[in-house]
PDB file of C-alpha atoms and ligand atoms in Angstrom:
ATOM      1  CA  MET A 285      15.660  34.697  96.826  1.00 45.00           C
ATOM      2  CA  THR A 286      13.125  32.054  98.003  1.00 55.00           C
ATOM      3  CA  SER A 287      12.558  28.598  96.698  1.00 57.00           C
ATOM      4  CA  ALA A 288      10.052  30.052  94.149  1.00 70.00           C
ATOM      5  CA  ASP A 289      12.983  31.199  91.624  1.00 77.00           C
ATOM      6  CA  LYS A 290      14.031  29.931  88.064  1.00 80.00           C
ATOM      7  CA  THR A 291      16.357  27.124  89.247  1.00 88.00           C
ATOM      8  CA  ARG A 292      13.689  25.778  91.753  1.00 92.00           C
ATOM      9  CA  PRO A 293      10.448  26.882  90.705  1.00 94.00           C
ATOM     10  CA  GLY A 294       8.526  24.454  93.146  1.00 97.00           C
ATOM     11  CA  ARG A 295       7.036  25.627  96.468  1.00 98.00           C
ATOM     12  CA  LEU A 296       8.041  24.554 100.203  1.00 98.00           C
ATOM     13  CA  ILE A 297       4.999  24.319 102.260  1.00 98.00           C
ATOM     14  CA  THR A 298       5.792  23.111 106.200  1.00 98.00           C
ATOM     15  CA  LEU A 299       3.469  22.236 108.945  1.00 98.00           C
ATOM     16  CA  GLU A 300       4.826  22.793 112.436  1.00 98.00           C
ATOM     17  CA  GLY A 301       3.738  22.647 116.125  1.00 97.00           C
ATOM     18  CA  GLY A 302       4.399  20.770 119.217  1.00 95.00           C
ATOM     19  CA  GLU A 303       3.661  17.060 119.762  1.00 91.00           C
ATOM     20  CA  GLY A 304       0.088  15.639 118.773  1.00 91.00           C
ATOM     21  CA  VAL A 305      -1.387  18.997 117.423  1.00 95.00           C
ATOM     22  CA  GLY A 306      -2.378  17.223 114.441  1.00 95.00           C
ATOM     23  CA  LYS A 307       0.115  17.609 111.892  1.00 96.00           C
ATOM     24  CA  SER A 308       0.459  13.997 110.612  1.00 94.00           C
ATOM     25  CA  THR A 309      -3.704  14.029 110.132  1.00 95.00           C
ATOM     26  CA  ASN A 310      -3.516  17.442 108.353  1.00 98.00           C
ATOM     27  CA  ILE A 311      -0.829  17.018 106.089  1.00 98.00           C
ATOM     28  CA  ALA A 312      -2.733  13.987 104.189  1.00 97.00           C
ATOM     29  CA  PHE A 313      -5.452  16.754 103.902  1.00 98.00           C
ATOM     30  CA  VAL A 314      -2.969  19.181 102.286  1.00 98.00           C
ATOM     31  CA  VAL A 315      -1.446  16.791 100.006  1.00 98.00           C
ATOM     32  CA  GLU A 316      -4.752  15.567  98.870  1.00 98.00           C
ATOM     33  CA  TRP A 317      -6.006  19.175  98.308  1.00 98.00           C
ATOM     34  CA  LEU A 318      -3.225  20.242  96.354  1.00 98.00           C
ATOM     35  CA  GLN A 319      -3.284  16.891  94.322  1.00 98.00           C
ATOM     36  CA  GLN A 320      -6.690  17.640  93.501  1.00 97.00           C
ATOM     37  CA  ARG A 321      -5.753  20.865  91.787  1.00 96.00           C
ATOM     38  CA  GLY A 322      -3.421  18.672  89.431  1.00 96.00           C
ATOM     39  CA  HIS A 323      -0.202  19.537  91.356  1.00 97.00           C
ATOM     40  CA  GLU A 324       2.751  17.495  91.483  1.00 98.00           C
ATOM     41  CA  VAL A 325       3.015  16.907  95.440  1.00 98.00           C
ATOM     42  CA  VAL A 326       5.957  15.434  97.433  1.00 98.00           C
ATOM     43  CA  SER A 327       5.079  14.548 101.036  1.00 98.00           C
ATOM     44  CA  THR A 328       7.878  14.375 103.427  1.00 98.00           C
ATOM     45  CA  ARG A 329       9.109  14.659 106.930  1.00 98.00           C
ATOM     46  CA  GLU A 330      11.669  15.846 109.675  1.00 98.00           C
ATOM     47  CA  PRO A 331      13.671  14.502 110.779  1.00 98.00           C
ATOM     48  CA  GLY A 332      13.846  11.858 108.285  1.00 98.00           C
ATOM     49  CA  GLY A 333      12.410  11.759 104.568  1.00 98.00           C
ATOM     50  CA  THR A 334      15.191   9.821 102.903  1.00 98.00           C
ATOM     51  CA  PRO A 335      16.456   6.447 104.100  1.00 98.00           C
ATOM     52  CA  ARG A 336      19.602   7.568 105.659  1.00 98.00           C
ATOM     53  CA  ALA A 337      18.036  10.730 107.309  1.00 98.00           C
ATOM     54  CA  GLU A 338      15.469   8.246 108.770  1.00 98.00           C
ATOM     55  CA  GLN A 339      18.304   6.152 110.258  1.00 97.00           C
ATOM     56  CA  MET A 340      19.349   9.389 111.882  1.00 97.00           C
ATOM     57  CA  ARG A 341      15.775  10.114 113.205  1.00 97.00           C
ATOM     58  CA  GLU A 342      15.702   6.669 114.881  1.00 95.00           C
ATOM     59  CA  LEU A 343      18.899   7.948 116.767  1.00 94.00           C
ATOM     60  CA  LEU A 344      17.121  11.020 117.857  1.00 95.00           C
ATOM     61  CA  LEU A 345      14.003   9.649 118.884  1.00 93.00           C
ATOM     62  CA  ASP A 346      15.406   6.259 120.485  1.00 90.00           C
ATOM     63  CA  PRO A 347      14.496   6.350 124.400  1.00 82.00           C
ATOM     64  CA  GLN A 348      16.666   3.529 125.000  1.00 74.00           C
ATOM     65  CA  GLY A 349      19.924   3.297 126.760  1.00 71.00           C
ATOM     66  CA  SER A 350      21.669   4.822 129.640  1.00 75.00           C
ATOM     67  CA  GLU A 351      23.831   7.342 127.970  1.00 85.00           C
ATOM     68  CA  PRO A 352      21.923  10.638 127.455  1.00 89.00           C
ATOM     69  CA  LEU A 353      22.278  12.285 124.182  1.00 92.00           C
ATOM     70  CA  ASP A 354      23.931  15.581 124.418  1.00 94.00           C
ATOM     71  CA  ALA A 355      22.158  18.878 123.051  1.00 95.00           C
ATOM     72  CA  ASP A 356      24.684  19.616 120.730  1.00 97.00           C
ATOM     73  CA  ALA A 357      24.932  16.201 119.226  1.00 96.00           C
ATOM     74  CA  GLU A 358      21.113  16.275 118.968  1.00 96.00           C
ATOM     75  CA  LEU A 359      21.212  19.802 117.426  1.00 98.00           C
ATOM     76  CA  LEU A 360      24.140  18.535 114.831  1.00 98.00           C
ATOM     77  CA  LEU A 361      21.925  15.130 114.245  1.00 98.00           C
ATOM     78  CA  VAL A 362      19.006  17.208 113.376  1.00 98.00           C
ATOM     79  CA  PHE A 363      21.026  19.085 110.808  1.00 98.00           C
ATOM     80  CA  ALA A 364      22.956  16.122 109.334  1.00 98.00           C
ATOM     81  CA  ALA A 365      19.648  14.458 108.469  1.00 98.00           C
ATOM     82  CA  ARG A 366      18.290  17.782 107.167  1.00 98.00           C
ATOM     83  CA  ALA A 367      21.422  18.133 104.940  1.00 98.00           C
ATOM     84  CA  GLN A 368      20.932  14.783 103.443  1.00 98.00           C
ATOM     85  CA  HIS A 369      16.981  15.151 103.119  1.00 98.00           C
ATOM     86  CA  VAL A 370      17.422  18.657 101.410  1.00 98.00           C
ATOM     87  CA  ALA A 371      20.157  17.246  99.086  1.00 98.00           C
ATOM     88  CA  GLN A 372      18.557  14.214  98.171  1.00 98.00           C
ATOM     89  CA  LYS A 373      14.685  14.697  98.010  1.00 98.00           C
ATOM     90  CA  ILE A 374      13.826  18.262  98.628  1.00 98.00           C
ATOM     91  CA  MET A 375      15.934  20.179  96.114  1.00 98.00           C
ATOM     92  CA  PRO A 376      15.388  17.962  93.220  1.00 98.00           C
ATOM     93  CA  ALA A 377      11.571  18.047  93.745  1.00 98.00           C
ATOM     94  CA  LEU A 378      11.774  21.816  93.844  1.00 98.00           C
ATOM     95  CA  GLN A 379      13.946  22.220  90.746  1.00 97.00           C
ATOM     96  CA  ARG A 380      11.350  20.008  88.838  1.00 96.00           C
ATOM     97  CA  GLY A 381       8.500  22.450  90.140  1.00 97.00           C
ATOM     98  CA  ALA A 382       7.081  19.926  92.628  1.00 98.00           C
ATOM     99  CA  LEU A 383       5.047  21.384  95.750  1.00 98.00           C
ATOM    100  CA  VAL A 384       6.973  19.868  98.640  1.00 98.00           C
ATOM    101  CA  VAL A 385       4.880  19.427 102.148  1.00 98.00           C
ATOM    102  CA  CYS A 386       7.125  18.875 105.108  1.00 98.00           C
ATOM    103  CA  ASP A 387       6.110  17.740 108.354  1.00 98.00           C
ATOM    104  CA  ARG A 388       8.340  19.664 110.370  1.00 98.00           C
ATOM    105  CA  PHE A 389      11.233  21.677 109.106  1.00 98.00           C
ATOM    106  CA  ILE A 390      13.759  24.456 110.245  1.00 98.00           C
ATOM    107  CA  ASP A 391      11.352  26.101 112.736  1.00 98.00           C
ATOM    108  CA  ALA A 392      10.958  22.929 114.632  1.00 98.00           C
ATOM    109  CA  THR A 393      14.884  23.306 115.193  1.00 98.00           C
ATOM    110  CA  TYR A 394      14.354  26.918 116.454  1.00 98.00           C
ATOM    111  CA  ALA A 395      11.620  25.797 118.973  1.00 97.00           C
ATOM    112  CA  TYR A 396      12.770  22.521 120.203  1.00 96.00           C
ATOM    113  CA  GLN A 397      16.854  22.940 120.170  1.00 97.00           C
ATOM    114  CA  GLY A 398      16.834  26.592 120.587  1.00 97.00           C
ATOM    115  CA  VAL A 399      13.873  27.572 123.167  1.00 96.00           C
ATOM    116  CA  GLY A 400      13.718  24.036 124.437  1.00 94.00           C
ATOM    117  CA  ARG A 401      17.179  22.997 124.915  1.00 95.00           C
ATOM    118  CA  GLY A 402      18.392  26.541 125.393  1.00 96.00           C
ATOM    119  CA  ILE A 403      20.812  26.395 122.452  1.00 97.00           C
ATOM    120  CA  GLU A 404      21.950  29.842 121.286  1.00 98.00           C
ATOM    121  CA  THR A 405      19.935  31.080 118.304  1.00 97.00           C
ATOM    122  CA  SER A 406      23.187  32.278 116.568  1.00 98.00           C
ATOM    123  CA  ARG A 407      24.499  28.747 116.577  1.00 98.00           C
ATOM    124  CA  ILE A 408      21.425  27.460 114.785  1.00 98.00           C
ATOM    125  CA  ALA A 409      21.466  30.244 112.462  1.00 98.00           C
ATOM    126  CA  ALA A 410      24.960  29.346 111.491  1.00 98.00           C
ATOM    127  CA  LEU A 411      23.920  25.724 110.750  1.00 98.00           C
ATOM    128  CA  GLU A 412      20.776  26.779 108.990  1.00 98.00           C
ATOM    129  CA  GLN A 413      22.937  29.162 106.786  1.00 98.00           C
ATOM    130  CA  TRP A 414      25.509  26.332 105.900  1.00 98.00           C
ATOM    131  CA  VAL A 415      22.945  23.281 105.409  1.00 98.00           C
ATOM    132  CA  LEU A 416      20.105  25.478 103.853  1.00 98.00           C
ATOM    133  CA  GLY A 417      21.841  28.477 101.988  1.00 97.00           C
ATOM    134  CA  ASP A 418      18.906  30.661 100.813  1.00 96.00           C
ATOM    135  CA  LEU A 419      16.390  27.817 101.018  1.00 97.00           C
ATOM    136  CA  ARG A 420      13.260  28.775 103.364  1.00 97.00           C
ATOM    137  CA  PRO A 421       9.853  27.519 103.355  1.00 98.00           C
ATOM    138  CA  ASP A 422       7.084  29.616 101.332  1.00 98.00           C
ATOM    139  CA  LEU A 423       4.341  28.701 103.636  1.00 98.00           C
ATOM    140  CA  THR A 424       4.298  27.335 107.335  1.00 98.00           C
ATOM    141  CA  LEU A 425       0.983  26.460 108.452  1.00 98.00           C
ATOM    142  CA  LEU A 426       1.724  26.537 112.394  1.00 98.00           C
ATOM    143  CA  LEU A 427      -1.123  24.369 114.450  1.00 98.00           C
ATOM    144  CA  ASP A 428      -1.276  25.780 117.674  1.00 97.00           C
ATOM    145  CA  MET A 429      -2.978  24.629 120.676  1.00 96.00           C
ATOM    146  CA  SER A 430      -2.838  24.025 124.843  1.00 93.00           C
ATOM    147  CA  GLU A 431       0.267  21.699 125.252  1.00 90.00           C
ATOM    148  CA  GLN A 432      -1.809  19.852 128.119  1.00 89.00           C
ATOM    149  CA  VAL A 433      -4.664  19.011 125.453  1.00 89.00           C
ATOM    150  CA  ALA A 434      -2.120  17.920 122.910  1.00 90.00           C
ATOM    151  CA  ARG A 435      -0.256  15.841 125.393  1.00 87.00           C
ATOM    152  CA  GLN A 436      -3.794  13.873 126.115  1.00 88.00           C
ATOM    153  CA  ARG A 437      -4.138  13.422 122.578  1.00 87.00           C
ATOM    154  CA  VAL A 438      -0.539  11.888 122.564  1.00 84.00           C
ATOM    155  CA  LEU A 439      -1.035   9.806 125.665  1.00 86.00           C
ATOM    156  CA  SER A 440      -4.452   8.542 124.490  1.00 87.00           C
ATOM    157  CA  ARG A 441      -2.410   6.605 121.721  1.00 81.00           C
ATOM    158  CA  GLY A 442      -1.060   4.459 124.188  1.00 76.00           C
ATOM    159  CA  ALA A 443       2.175   4.001 122.340  1.00 82.00           C
ATOM    160  CA  VAL A 444       5.819   4.086 124.054  1.00 80.00           C
ATOM    161  CA  LEU A 445       6.828   7.588 124.354  1.00 84.00           C
ATOM    162  CA  ASP A 446       9.905   8.756 122.191  1.00 86.00           C
ATOM    163  CA  ARG A 447      12.646  10.793 123.722  1.00 85.00           C
ATOM    164  CA  PHE A 448      10.996  14.169 123.073  1.00 84.00           C
ATOM    165  CA  GLU A 449       7.363  13.094 124.073  1.00 80.00           C
ATOM    166  CA  ASP A 450       9.124  11.764 127.417  1.00 79.00           C
ATOM    167  CA  GLN A 451      10.098  15.325 128.490  1.00 82.00           C
ATOM    168  CA  GLU A 452       8.274  17.540 131.059  1.00 79.00           C
ATOM    169  CA  GLY A 453       5.446  19.941 130.431  1.00 79.00           C
ATOM    170  CA  ASP A 454       7.712  23.104 130.681  1.00 89.00           C
ATOM    171  CA  PHE A 455       9.593  21.903 127.807  1.00 90.00           C
ATOM    172  CA  PHE A 456       6.520  21.521 125.690  1.00 91.00           C
ATOM    173  CA  ARG A 457       5.258  25.481 127.088  1.00 93.00           C
ATOM    174  CA  ALA A 458       8.838  26.867 126.004  1.00 94.00           C
ATOM    175  CA  VAL A 459       8.406  24.978 122.442  1.00 95.00           C
ATOM    176  CA  ARG A 460       5.075  26.650 122.092  1.00 96.00           C
ATOM    177  CA  GLU A 461       6.205  30.091 123.250  1.00 96.00           C
ATOM    178  CA  GLY A 462       9.082  29.416 120.487  1.00 97.00           C
ATOM    179  CA  TYR A 463       6.783  28.677 117.798  1.00 98.00           C
ATOM    180  CA  LEU A 464       4.617  31.742 118.298  1.00 98.00           C
ATOM    181  CA  THR A 465       7.492  34.245 118.665  1.00 97.00           C
ATOM    182  CA  ARG A 466       8.441  32.938 115.213  1.00 98.00           C
ATOM    183  CA  ALA A 467       5.185  33.206 113.875  1.00 98.00           C
ATOM    184  CA  HIS A 468       4.884  36.798 115.042  1.00 98.00           C
ATOM    185  CA  SER A 469       8.337  37.656 113.662  1.00 97.00           C
ATOM    186  CA  GLU A 470       7.228  36.482 110.131  1.00 98.00           C
ATOM    187  CA  PRO A 471       3.557  37.003 109.649  1.00 97.00           C
ATOM    188  CA  GLN A 472       4.044  36.644 105.657  1.00 97.00           C
ATOM    189  CA  ARG A 473       5.167  33.202 105.782  1.00 98.00           C
ATOM    190  CA  PHE A 474       3.377  31.810 108.761  1.00 98.00           C
ATOM    191  CA  ALA A 475      -0.352  31.112 109.130  1.00 98.00           C
ATOM    192  CA  VAL A 476      -1.389  30.270 112.721  1.00 98.00           C
ATOM    193  CA  LEU A 477      -4.223  27.974 113.078  1.00 98.00           C
ATOM    194  CA  ASP A 478      -6.319  27.000 116.465  1.00 98.00           C
ATOM    195  CA  ALA A 479      -5.769  23.269 116.370  1.00 97.00           C
ATOM    196  CA  ALA A 480      -7.943  22.653 119.251  1.00 96.00           C
ATOM    197  CA  LEU A 481     -11.058  23.180 116.928  1.00 97.00           C
ATOM    198  CA  PRO A 482     -12.840  20.130 115.575  1.00 97.00           C
ATOM    199  CA  LEU A 483     -11.080  18.698 112.420  1.00 97.00           C
ATOM    200  CA  GLU A 484     -13.429  19.735 109.865  1.00 98.00           C
ATOM    201  CA  ASP A 485     -12.811  23.339 111.168  1.00 98.00           C
ATOM    202  CA  VAL A 486      -8.918  22.915 111.102  1.00 98.00           C
ATOM    203  CA  GLN A 487      -9.016  21.873 107.656  1.00 98.00           C
ATOM    204  CA  GLN A 488     -11.409  24.441 106.268  1.00 98.00           C
ATOM    205  CA  HIS A 489      -9.177  26.983 107.567  1.00 98.00           C
ATOM    206  CA  ILE A 490      -6.231  25.279 105.919  1.00 98.00           C
ATOM    207  CA  ALA A 491      -8.235  25.236 102.878  1.00 98.00           C
ATOM    208  CA  GLU A 492      -8.590  28.982 102.983  1.00 98.00           C
ATOM    209  CA  VAL A 493      -5.088  29.587 103.533  1.00 98.00           C
ATOM    210  CA  LEU A 494      -3.929  27.184 100.750  1.00 98.00           C
ATOM    211  CA  GLU A 495      -6.450  28.917  98.170  1.00 98.00           C
ATOM    212  CA  GLN A 496      -5.202  32.258  99.269  1.00 97.00           C
ATOM    213  CA  ARG A 497      -1.433  31.324  98.837  1.00 97.00           C
ATOM    214  CA  MET A 498      -2.060  29.126  95.346  1.00 97.00           C
ATOM    215  CA  GLN A 499      -3.688  32.488  93.783  1.00 97.00           C
ATOM    216  CA  GLN A 500      -0.854  34.601  95.256  1.00 96.00           C
ATOM    217  CA  TRP A 501       1.631  32.370  93.587  1.00 95.00           C
ATOM    218  CA  GLY A 502      -0.115  31.956  90.403  1.00 94.00           C
ATOM    219  CA  LEU A 503      -0.833  28.263  90.746  1.00 92.00           C
ATOM    220  CA  GLU A 504      -4.269  28.065  91.081  1.00 80.00           C
TER     221      GLU A 504
HETATM  222  N1  Z5A B  69      12.432  17.633 116.123  1.00 84.11           N
HETATM  223  C1  Z5A B  69      13.286  18.209 116.617  1.00 84.11           C
HETATM  224  O1  Z5A B  69      13.703  18.235 118.188  1.00 84.11           O
HETATM  225  N2  Z5A B  69      13.853  19.487 115.968  1.00 84.11           N
HETATM  226  C2  Z5A B  69      13.800  19.351 114.835  1.00 84.11           C
HETATM  227  O2  Z5A B  69      14.290  20.312 113.931  1.00 84.11           O
HETATM  228  C3  Z5A B  69      12.811  18.683 114.010  1.00 84.11           C
HETATM  229  C4  Z5A B  69      12.139  17.838 114.899  1.00 84.11           C
HETATM  230  C5  Z5A B  69      12.424  18.671 112.592  1.00 84.11           C
HETATM  231  C6  Z5A B  69       9.605  14.009 116.035  1.00 84.11           C
HETATM  232  O3  Z5A B  69       8.617  14.906 115.448  1.00 84.11           O
HETATM  233  C7  Z5A B  69      10.540  14.602 117.155  1.00 84.11           C
HETATM  234  O4  Z5A B  69      11.520  15.457 116.463  1.00 84.11           O
HETATM  235  C8  Z5A B  69       9.523  15.918 117.578  1.00 84.11           C
HETATM  236  C9  Z5A B  69      10.537  17.126 117.788  1.00 84.11           C
HETATM  237  C10 Z5A B  69      11.765  16.759 117.498  1.00 84.11           C
HETATM  238  N3  Z5A B  69       9.308  15.388 118.952  1.00 84.11           N
HETATM  239  N4  Z5A B  69       8.273  15.863 119.525  1.00 84.11           N
HETATM  240  N5  Z5A B  69       7.464  15.905 120.219  1.00 84.11           N
HETATM  241  P1  Z5A B  69       7.382  14.143 115.008  1.00 84.11           P
HETATM  242  O5  Z5A B  69       6.665  15.013 114.277  1.00 84.11           O
HETATM  243  O6  Z5A B  69       7.573  12.532 114.596  1.00 84.11           O
HETATM  244  O7  Z5A B  69       6.404  13.925 116.685  1.00 84.11           O
HETATM  245  P2  Z5A B  69       5.043  14.388 116.844  1.00 84.11           P
HETATM  246  O8  Z5A B  69       5.049  15.945 116.953  1.00 84.11           O
HETATM  247  O9  Z5A B  69       5.202  13.881 118.405  1.00 84.11           O
HETATM  248  O10 Z5A B  69       4.077  13.701 115.952  1.00 84.11           O
HETATM  249  P3  Z5A B  69       2.944  13.155 116.536  1.00 84.11           P
HETATM  250  O11 Z5A B  69       2.818  12.788 118.027  1.00 84.11           O
HETATM  251  O12 Z5A B  69       2.251  12.160 115.500  1.00 84.11           O
HETATM  252  O13 Z5A B  69       1.764  14.305 116.593  1.00 84.11           O
HETATM  253  P4  Z5A B  69       0.869  15.207 115.302  1.00 84.11           P
HETATM  254  O14 Z5A B  69       1.447  14.220 113.953  1.00 84.11           O
HETATM  255  O15 Z5A B  69       1.036  16.490 115.391  1.00 84.11           O
HETATM  256  O16 Z5A B  69      -0.694  14.507 115.627  1.00 84.11           O
HETATM  257  P5  Z5A B  69      -1.333  13.705 114.920  1.00 84.11           P
HETATM  258  O17 Z5A B  69      -0.766  12.303 114.791  1.00 84.11           O
HETATM  259  O18 Z5A B  69      -2.022  13.977 113.510  1.00 84.11           O
HETATM  260  O19 Z5A B  69      -2.860  13.705 115.669  1.00 84.11           O
HETATM  261  C11 Z5A B  69      -2.449  12.962 117.113  1.00 84.11           C
HETATM  262  C12 Z5A B  69      -3.976  12.582 117.647  1.00 84.11           C
HETATM  263  O20 Z5A B  69      -4.882  13.761 117.564  1.00 84.11           O
HETATM  264  C13 Z5A B  69      -4.484  11.478 116.599  1.00 84.11           C
HETATM  265  O21 Z5A B  69      -5.387  10.558 117.505  1.00 84.11           O
HETATM  266  C14 Z5A B  69      -5.404  12.404 115.614  1.00 84.11           C
HETATM  267  O22 Z5A B  69      -6.633  11.813 115.330  1.00 84.11           O
HETATM  268  C15 Z5A B  69      -6.226  13.207 116.619  1.00 84.11           C
HETATM  269  N6  Z5A B  69      -6.459  14.908 116.256  1.00 84.11           N
HETATM  270  C16 Z5A B  69      -5.761  15.479 115.404  1.00 84.11           C
HETATM  271  N7  Z5A B  69      -6.505  16.544 114.846  1.00 84.11           N
HETATM  272  C17 Z5A B  69      -7.564  16.665 115.917  1.00 84.11           C
HETATM  273  C18 Z5A B  69      -8.594  17.741 116.108  1.00 84.11           C
HETATM  274  N8  Z5A B  69      -8.660  18.644 115.307  1.00 84.11           N
HETATM  275  N9  Z5A B  69      -9.517  17.146 117.036  1.00 84.11           N
HETATM  276  C19 Z5A B  69      -9.329  16.249 117.717  1.00 84.11           C
HETATM  277  N10 Z5A B  69      -8.550  15.125 117.438  1.00 84.11           N
HETATM  278  C20 Z5A B  69      -7.589  15.489 116.769  1.00 84.11           C
END
């Protein structure tokens, strides 16, 4: 069973990829594209998405303090925020038939905490089953590009780096590999897009994927 059943007729669309690949830029495009076709769209993000889950996000990203955040504590915080987000925002929206567009979701956990931090997949899968039950994204747009070029985009913003952005290059290479492995194992759900192309080309590809999926879902 996916989110597209009688009890939750909406659809869950997620955007994934490493830092700086253009998720925030393109989520706005996806939301507008869907709204122009008359759909109710709920735009959200992880970690976060509700006031309490956003507080947990702050704990996760905060680079301050001398005490390191334990990898298990990080994983559990990610899922605590997700439990709150799913219960308070995502499920109610899917139940009333909305299209939920989420900047990062479960695949980020497998890529960052799993491949990046080295936590066993079986432990993540157990938490996934507990927190999500049978809820999975209906479509995942994976924005993929070289981690070095993406890093330049992030650094050129000039903002203070958060706990994740402050990692070494190897971490981001591992995260990228983690995402690509998941995409290859679920080609029906994932659309992998070349995020290094000019923005208008990336968005044209996104529009083509959305067009095809909306037809497939009978929502055009
Ligand atoms: N995390 C986790 O560990 N486990 C989990 O389960 C979840 C998350 C859900 C916060 O995520 C952190 O949480 C994340 C993993 C962890 N950390 N990292 N890294 P986030 O999504 O808030 O953080 P982020 O990936 O660092 O977001 P970002 O830096 O804002 O990147 P983005 O949204 O993908 O990129 P952007 O802001 O849209 O674009 C970056 C710049 O590039 C910007 O100036 C754009 O104008 C420009 N851009 C975008 N597209 C193009 C193209 N095509 N050409 C040229 N320039 C472009």
